[in-house]
Amino acid sequence: MRDLEIRGAGNLLGEEQHGHMEAIGFDLYCRLLEETVAELQGGGGVAPLEVKVELRLAAYLPDDYVGDAQHKMDLYRRVARIRKSGACTRMRDEFRDRYGPPPPPVENLLGIQHLRIMAGRLGVEEIRGGRTGLDFFFSGGHEPSPVIIQGLMESGLPGLQFKAVEQFVVKVPADRAEHLAVATAVLMRLTELTERLAV
């Protein structure tokens, strides 16, 4: 933990985490957190995360929601290890039962993990939010078919663009405040189209 503080990661479990979460992104934050846990427990390194999500959102557990540092560390680890959408819902229910209604930063935390789950199934290896919108980067061999692209274009999302130079990218205009909602809508639509074709 001290090593991370020296390197500038700061207080991973306290109130200062909010700024660090926004600055380095949820994925890198989780990686740093899991590496720290492994160090404290005497374990080795952790495997890289499968999907990179970079959205500048307040996604954390506030001190006035989960005050105990050990509980907070455990909850971050559990969220980062969720691999099924239904588990996100169950985790939200657990938060509600134990700590009360989840505030926006907690909803964002779970929402980002839900994005990672859906993206991983679709072959999206990175979701990047910027000032003008969202970019969805597909890994090689997982590019959407022409039928899926057509279905996405007909889904009512305005301003969609597709680029395939070095990597297939779907670009979606969106205000920064709507990044999580729009990213979720895009991935849910892609999931629906993919499942429909698989039948």
mmCIF file of C-alpha atoms in Angstrom:
data_model
loop_
_atom_site.group_PDB
_atom_site.id
_atom_site.type_symbol
_atom_site.label_atom_id
_atom_site.label_comp_id
_atom_site.label_asym_id
_atom_site.label_seq_id
_atom_site.Cartn_x
_atom_site.Cartn_y
_atom_site.Cartn_z
ATOM 1 C CA MET A 1 0.000 0.000 0.000
ATOM 2 C CA ARG A 2 2.825 2.377 0.870
ATOM 3 C CA ASP A 3 4.453 1.664 -2.490
ATOM 4 C CA LEU A 4 1.264 2.677 -4.279
ATOM 5 C CA GLU A 5 1.098 5.892 -2.276
ATOM 6 C CA ILE A 6 4.674 6.732 -3.256
ATOM 7 C CA ARG A 7 3.816 6.106 -6.906
ATOM 8 C CA GLY A 8 0.902 8.517 -6.663
ATOM 9 C CA ALA A 9 -2.078 6.190 -6.361
ATOM 10 C CA GLY A 10 -2.896 7.763 -3.021
ATOM 11 C CA ASN A 11 -5.347 6.482 -0.443
ATOM 12 C CA LEU A 12 -7.192 3.699 -2.254
ATOM 13 C CA LEU A 13 -9.758 3.130 0.448
ATOM 14 C CA GLY A 14 -10.453 6.588 1.839
ATOM 15 C CA GLU A 15 -12.343 9.651 0.656
ATOM 16 C CA GLU A 16 -9.451 10.678 -1.617
ATOM 17 C CA GLN A 17 -10.119 7.633 -3.810
ATOM 18 C CA HIS A 18 -12.829 9.532 -5.722
ATOM 19 C CA GLY A 19 -10.333 11.720 -7.553
ATOM 20 C CA HIS A 20 -7.994 8.831 -8.256
ATOM 21 C CA MET A 21 -10.861 6.733 -9.618
ATOM 22 C CA GLU A 22 -11.726 9.486 -12.089
ATOM 23 C CA ALA A 23 -8.090 10.146 -12.974
ATOM 24 C CA ILE A 24 -6.920 6.595 -13.685
ATOM 25 C CA GLY A 25 -10.166 4.846 -14.613
ATOM 26 C CA PHE A 26 -12.056 2.006 -12.975
ATOM 27 C CA ASP A 27 -10.123 -0.798 -14.696
ATOM 28 C CA LEU A 28 -6.683 0.443 -13.696
ATOM 29 C CA TYR A 29 -8.019 1.270 -10.245
ATOM 30 C CA CYS A 30 -9.238 -2.316 -9.816
ATOM 31 C CA ARG A 31 -5.920 -3.660 -11.054
ATOM 32 C CA LEU A 32 -4.011 -1.523 -8.554
ATOM 33 C CA LEU A 33 -6.393 -2.571 -5.817
ATOM 34 C CA GLU A 34 -6.070 -6.276 -6.585
ATOM 35 C CA GLU A 35 -2.284 -6.000 -6.836
ATOM 36 C CA THR A 36 -2.258 -4.331 -3.425
ATOM 37 C CA VAL A 37 -4.421 -7.075 -1.942
ATOM 38 C CA ALA A 38 -2.130 -9.721 -3.465
ATOM 39 C CA GLU A 39 0.911 -7.992 -1.989
ATOM 40 C CA LEU A 40 -0.668 -7.772 1.461
ATOM 41 C CA GLN A 41 -1.690 -11.430 1.306
ATOM 42 C CA GLY A 42 1.672 -12.546 -0.043
ATOM 43 C CA GLY A 43 0.330 -13.503 -3.451
ATOM 44 C CA GLY A 44 1.684 -12.843 -6.912
ATOM 45 C CA GLY A 45 0.456 -10.514 -9.627
ATOM 46 C CA VAL A 46 -3.018 -10.575 -11.114
ATOM 47 C CA ALA A 47 -4.049 -11.204 -14.697
ATOM 48 C CA PRO A 48 -4.838 -8.180 -16.856
ATOM 49 C CA LEU A 49 -8.477 -7.200 -17.038
ATOM 50 C CA GLU A 50 -10.253 -8.445 -20.144
ATOM 51 C CA VAL A 51 -12.115 -5.266 -21.126
ATOM 52 C CA LYS A 52 -10.842 -1.737 -20.676
ATOM 53 C CA VAL A 53 -13.497 0.874 -19.852
ATOM 54 C CA GLU A 54 -12.432 4.495 -19.657
ATOM 55 C CA LEU A 55 -15.316 6.751 -18.657
ATOM 56 C CA ARG A 56 -14.781 9.812 -16.514
ATOM 57 C CA LEU A 57 -17.423 8.988 -13.945
ATOM 58 C CA ALA A 58 -17.613 9.172 -10.190
ATOM 59 C CA ALA A 59 -17.587 5.404 -9.578
ATOM 60 C CA TYR A 60 -16.630 4.520 -6.011
ATOM 61 C CA LEU A 61 -17.925 3.595 -2.551
ATOM 62 C CA PRO A 62 -18.374 6.808 -0.515
ATOM 63 C CA ASP A 63 -17.149 6.816 3.071
ATOM 64 C CA ASP A 64 -20.595 7.818 4.282
ATOM 65 C CA TYR A 65 -22.054 4.763 2.538
ATOM 66 C CA VAL A 66 -19.450 2.095 3.430
ATOM 67 C CA GLY A 67 -17.303 3.379 6.262
ATOM 68 C CA ASP A 68 -15.242 0.323 7.157
ATOM 69 C CA ALA A 69 -12.033 0.152 5.091
ATOM 70 C CA GLN A 70 -11.810 -3.644 5.162
ATOM 71 C CA HIS A 71 -15.424 -4.039 4.044
ATOM 72 C CA LYS A 72 -14.799 -1.497 1.317
ATOM 73 C CA MET A 73 -11.758 -3.395 0.010
ATOM 74 C CA ASP A 74 -13.737 -6.624 -0.045
ATOM 75 C CA LEU A 75 -16.625 -5.003 -1.917
ATOM 76 C CA TYR A 76 -14.330 -3.470 -4.547
ATOM 77 C CA ARG A 77 -12.741 -6.861 -5.132
ATOM 78 C CA ARG A 78 -16.119 -8.550 -5.442
ATOM 79 C CA VAL A 79 -17.419 -5.976 -7.917
ATOM 80 C CA ALA A 80 -14.248 -6.260 -10.021
ATOM 81 C CA ARG A 81 -14.630 -10.046 -10.178
ATOM 82 C CA ILE A 82 -18.272 -10.114 -11.278
ATOM 83 C CA ARG A 83 -18.552 -11.952 -14.585
ATOM 84 C CA LYS A 84 -22.341 -12.287 -15.046
ATOM 85 C CA SER A 85 -24.963 -9.567 -15.494
ATOM 86 C CA GLY A 86 -27.270 -11.202 -12.972
ATOM 87 C CA ALA A 87 -24.530 -10.981 -10.358
ATOM 88 C CA CYS A 88 -24.491 -7.188 -10.801
ATOM 89 C CA THR A 89 -28.192 -7.122 -9.929
ATOM 90 C CA ARG A 90 -27.634 -9.326 -6.895
ATOM 91 C CA MET A 91 -24.737 -7.133 -5.791
ATOM 92 C CA ARG A 92 -26.957 -4.050 -6.065
ATOM 93 C CA ASP A 93 -29.583 -5.808 -3.934
ATOM 94 C CA GLU A 94 -26.921 -6.667 -1.373
ATOM 95 C CA PHE A 95 -25.767 -3.046 -1.220
ATOM 96 C CA ARG A 96 -29.366 -1.967 -0.676
ATOM 97 C CA ASP A 97 -29.954 -4.547 2.058
ATOM 98 C CA ARG A 98 -26.712 -3.825 3.929
ATOM 99 C CA TYR A 99 -26.177 -0.104 3.414
ATOM 100 C CA GLY A 100 -29.373 1.403 2.001
ATOM 101 C CA PRO A 101 -30.205 2.658 -1.509
ATOM 102 C CA PRO A 102 -26.987 2.887 -3.587
ATOM 103 C CA PRO A 103 -25.978 6.498 -4.335
ATOM 104 C CA PRO A 104 -24.993 7.488 -7.910
ATOM 105 C CA PRO A 105 -21.255 6.666 -7.511
ATOM 106 C CA VAL A 106 -22.139 3.110 -6.454
ATOM 107 C CA GLU A 107 -24.631 2.724 -9.304
ATOM 108 C CA ASN A 108 -21.882 3.891 -11.678
ATOM 109 C CA LEU A 109 -19.458 1.353 -10.215
ATOM 110 C CA LEU A 110 -21.879 -1.481 -10.907
ATOM 111 C CA GLY A 111 -22.853 -0.021 -14.273
ATOM 112 C CA ILE A 112 -19.251 0.021 -15.467
ATOM 113 C CA GLN A 113 -18.781 -3.593 -14.430
ATOM 114 C CA HIS A 114 -21.955 -4.486 -16.324
ATOM 115 C CA LEU A 115 -20.454 -2.811 -19.406
ATOM 116 C CA ARG A 116 -17.318 -4.916 -19.075
ATOM 117 C CA ILE A 117 -19.362 -8.115 -18.911
ATOM 118 C CA MET A 118 -21.445 -7.311 -22.004
ATOM 119 C CA ALA A 119 -18.459 -5.985 -23.940
ATOM 120 C CA GLY A 120 -16.391 -9.091 -23.239
ATOM 121 C CA ARG A 121 -19.102 -11.331 -24.679
ATOM 122 C CA LEU A 122 -19.323 -9.199 -27.818
ATOM 123 C CA GLY A 123 -15.594 -9.026 -28.494
ATOM 124 C CA VAL A 124 -15.327 -5.357 -27.528
ATOM 125 C CA GLU A 125 -11.943 -4.963 -25.870
ATOM 126 C CA GLU A 126 -12.135 -1.265 -25.026
ATOM 127 C CA ILE A 127 -14.770 1.420 -24.449
ATOM 128 C CA ARG A 128 -13.399 4.928 -24.396
ATOM 129 C CA GLY A 129 -15.344 8.066 -23.534
ATOM 130 C CA GLY A 130 -14.309 11.482 -24.822
ATOM 131 C CA ARG A 131 -15.689 14.968 -25.128
ATOM 132 C CA THR A 132 -17.648 14.194 -28.270
ATOM 133 C CA GLY A 133 -18.832 10.674 -27.562
ATOM 134 C CA LEU A 134 -17.927 7.025 -27.140
ATOM 135 C CA ASP A 135 -15.630 4.688 -29.056
ATOM 136 C CA PHE A 136 -16.099 0.909 -28.966
ATOM 137 C CA PHE A 137 -12.968 -0.983 -30.058
ATOM 138 C CA PHE A 138 -13.473 -4.564 -31.257
ATOM 139 C CA SER A 139 -10.732 -7.155 -30.948
ATOM 140 C CA GLY A 140 -9.486 -8.882 -34.093
ATOM 141 C CA GLY A 141 -11.818 -11.602 -35.331
ATOM 142 C CA HIS A 142 -14.812 -10.237 -33.412
ATOM 143 C CA GLU A 143 -15.935 -7.512 -35.790
ATOM 144 C CA PRO A 144 -19.744 -7.305 -36.093
ATOM 145 C CA SER A 145 -21.284 -8.732 -39.248
ATOM 146 C CA PRO A 146 -22.925 -6.486 -41.872
ATOM 147 C CA VAL A 147 -26.342 -7.622 -40.609
ATOM 148 C CA ILE A 148 -25.517 -6.521 -37.069
ATOM 149 C CA ILE A 149 -24.111 -3.219 -38.303
ATOM 150 C CA GLN A 150 -27.320 -2.605 -40.254
ATOM 151 C CA GLY A 151 -29.412 -3.455 -37.208
ATOM 152 C CA LEU A 152 -27.389 -1.068 -35.078
ATOM 153 C CA MET A 153 -27.868 1.696 -37.636
ATOM 154 C CA GLU A 154 -31.631 1.123 -37.504
ATOM 155 C CA SER A 155 -31.738 1.170 -33.701
ATOM 156 C CA GLY A 156 -32.438 4.901 -33.422
ATOM 157 C CA LEU A 157 -28.995 5.934 -32.183
ATOM 158 C CA PRO A 158 -28.143 9.123 -34.116
ATOM 159 C CA GLY A 159 -24.742 9.884 -35.607
ATOM 160 C CA LEU A 160 -23.285 6.363 -35.546
ATOM 161 C CA GLN A 161 -19.982 5.961 -37.380
ATOM 162 C CA PHE A 162 -17.969 2.861 -38.212
ATOM 163 C CA LYS A 163 -14.231 2.784 -38.857
ATOM 164 C CA ALA A 164 -12.094 -0.182 -39.821
ATOM 165 C CA VAL A 165 -8.535 0.896 -40.512
ATOM 166 C CA GLU A 166 -6.280 -0.915 -38.040
ATOM 167 C CA GLN A 167 -9.164 -1.932 -35.785
ATOM 168 C CA PHE A 168 -12.950 -1.969 -36.118
ATOM 169 C CA VAL A 169 -14.414 0.905 -34.110
ATOM 170 C CA VAL A 170 -18.004 1.990 -33.518
ATOM 171 C CA LYS A 171 -18.242 5.702 -32.715
ATOM 172 C CA VAL A 172 -21.344 7.046 -30.960
ATOM 173 C CA PRO A 173 -21.959 10.743 -30.214
ATOM 174 C CA ALA A 174 -22.955 11.316 -26.579
ATOM 175 C CA ASP A 175 -22.707 13.980 -23.917
ATOM 176 C CA ARG A 176 -20.305 13.028 -21.151
ATOM 177 C CA ALA A 177 -23.130 12.949 -18.595
ATOM 178 C CA GLU A 178 -24.870 10.289 -20.703
ATOM 179 C CA HIS A 179 -21.853 8.080 -21.443
ATOM 180 C CA LEU A 180 -22.836 5.228 -19.140
ATOM 181 C CA ALA A 181 -26.470 5.145 -20.275
ATOM 182 C CA VAL A 182 -25.577 5.357 -23.977
ATOM 183 C CA ALA A 183 -22.811 2.746 -23.698
ATOM 184 C CA THR A 184 -25.242 0.401 -21.957
ATOM 185 C CA ALA A 185 -27.872 0.955 -24.660
ATOM 186 C CA VAL A 186 -25.377 0.269 -27.463
ATOM 187 C CA LEU A 187 -24.093 -2.949 -25.899
ATOM 188 C CA MET A 188 -27.588 -4.173 -25.060
ATOM 189 C CA ARG A 189 -28.653 -3.581 -28.666
ATOM 190 C CA LEU A 190 -25.556 -5.393 -29.963
ATOM 191 C CA THR A 191 -26.299 -8.279 -27.600
ATOM 192 C CA GLU A 192 -29.894 -8.466 -28.807
ATOM 193 C CA LEU A 193 -28.840 -8.474 -32.462
ATOM 194 C CA THR A 194 -26.140 -11.092 -31.860
ATOM 195 C CA GLU A 195 -28.507 -13.409 -29.984
ATOM 196 C CA ARG A 196 -31.180 -13.006 -32.657
ATOM 197 C CA LEU A 197 -28.753 -14.105 -35.368
ATOM 198 C CA ALA A 198 -27.621 -17.072 -33.292
ATOM 199 C CA VAL A 199 -31.140 -18.544 -33.160
#
